[in-house]
Amino acid sequence: MPSTETVRRQRAMGGALGVIVLGAALVYHFFPRVFHVNPAELAPRQASPIGYANAPGRRPAQSAQGSELDAGPPLTLAPAAVIAARMSKGHPNLPEQLSADTPEIQALLARAGKALREGRLAGTDGAAQLYAKALHDKPDSRAAAEGVNQVRAQLVALIGQNIAVGDADSAQELLTDLRGLPNSGADVAQLEQHLKTLAKVRPMLAQAAALLQQGKADQPQGASALDLYRQVQVLDPPNAMAEQGIFQVQRAVLDRALAAVAQNDFAAADKALAEAATIRPGSQQLADVHNRVEGIRQQRAGGLLAQARSALDAGNLDLAQRLAGQAQALQPGLKGIDEFQQQLTNARLYASYKPGQVFSDRFVDLPGQAPAMVVIPTGSFQMGAADAEGDHSDAETPRHQVTIAKGYAMARSAVTVGQFREFVRASGYQPDSVKLGGASVYDERSGALRDDPRATWQDDYAGHPAQDDLPVVNVSWRDASAYADWLSQRTGKRYRLPSEAEFEYALRGGTQTRYWWGSQAPTRKVENLTGSGDRSPSGRRWSNAFPGYHDGYWGPAPVMSFEANPFGLYDMDGNVSEWTTDCWHDSYMRAPVDGSAWLNPGCSVRVVRGGSWGSSPDQVRSAYRQGADGHVRSARVGFRVVREL
């Protein structure tokens, strides 16, 4: 829409008559719907002085070929009668009628009116001369004066239309007729000025049109159609043909954008759109093409993302990454791209699971399922004890950084008696407590562990039949490994015991403090620990325990009876200590830094990690580690499994 400043400038150009003269060219600019301009029809057409085609003595417009009349885009202007009707309102002053028109004057006025209606303005029997004669013969005839005003208005409108379409010859001929009318001096002066301007810009418009046909719409800079149209607008700001020419220039640039999109070159399309925006900012055709390009961009980016999802589903992660990258480059804000990138990351690191997700694999060959597993996030941590950490041993040093680059899942709790029983029944496996005979159990009378040849994995810490929800104890490293192998066979997934690094990383849960809950004795029930408030069945107390702590258990508690650590794991630092895959080493010198197990062929001593129901506070530290012969069956040692992703 035109600015109000432009409207005010137009209204100031010479009064009402000047406005109408310029209106023929400006109505297109301000009210394109009134002019019925169809921008889609861009083929050159023959221009004609519309509204004066049947006027006597007027030459037809020149042909389009080689004509300066077609120097600009085609225009369809409002009828001259409409413009003249508006102009006539600008001449309200009529003479005072002193006496009635004589029959002769009335006859003359009738002939003039008929000529006006038939479009015969000029000539010996034209409306102009007839009204002028009537006014001359009877100067106070209001009808004659009004007729002269109407003829003047139509002539001004027709001349203005001819100027608008570039037909200077027809405008000049009509101007001769206008000069013969009384009180037309101001109109003639303004129209002559516009004809002079037209004479300057008409060759420029013709050259601009030629450049446009040669494909030089906006390039080369300084010698393009756009440059000439801009120059015309400097000389003749309301020039409608220059405005229409600039419309066509922008159309050509927008066509380049669409052509680039057809070649899948969205960078070139964006460049063309940016150039088009500088030509006619905010135009409707710019908005339409921009929306079209964005729609195609979104459609193609969405198609690439759909292909990426298909590649991800097929397990082709590299192809999925490439396709997603192309989609994101094409449309950075594409809906769903962030979610897909997270899915791709999870697929690479967590086999399409999410960190913290809990799942359970079903058996493929018999009823049942594996223990509930928690997906552990990737990351790095400092393994071992800091030099300033009290009660640490040399076996916990040197402290070193370990990076877990691939996600894994760890059982939420230690394997229970019920779960181990299912394994023994289904597999026929004979645990070492049965095969080799006995285990170590807690002796209430002495307050220490003792060997009991009758104790098996089916017993609790004191040698009594165990409930199914208690963590299984009295199992050897071989028993624990056999259970993990059995899960692998039943599920088709890779189950094993955790490496020592995986266990400490999971135990810490992202912390680096003495314990996963902090550096001091717990103030809430976080684990099944040795507390100063705990009592055995006979009233015994711990000699070395967490002060002020009481969890209500002497011996193992049912799994998951306490708080989960930050990774969602239960009983990692209490209840029972647990077997890991690693062979025992006296320090961390040359230990792996990638989270893998540290193994030696034929080793018999394995690493046990995590505190138990009978561990002293220094043995519950996150860095604490101990070694045990792989055949040991203890009422304080159980295990949990890891599932590779």
Coordinates of N, CA and C in Angstrom, one line a residue, residues 5 285 398:
E5 N 2.5 9.8 3.1 CA 3.3 10.9 2.6 C 3.2 11.0 1.1
Q285 N 3.7 -10.8 -4.5 CA 4.4 -11.8 -5.2 C 5.7 -12.3 -4.5
P398 N 47.0 -45.3 41.6 CA 46.8 -43.8 41.5 C 45.4 -43.5 40.9

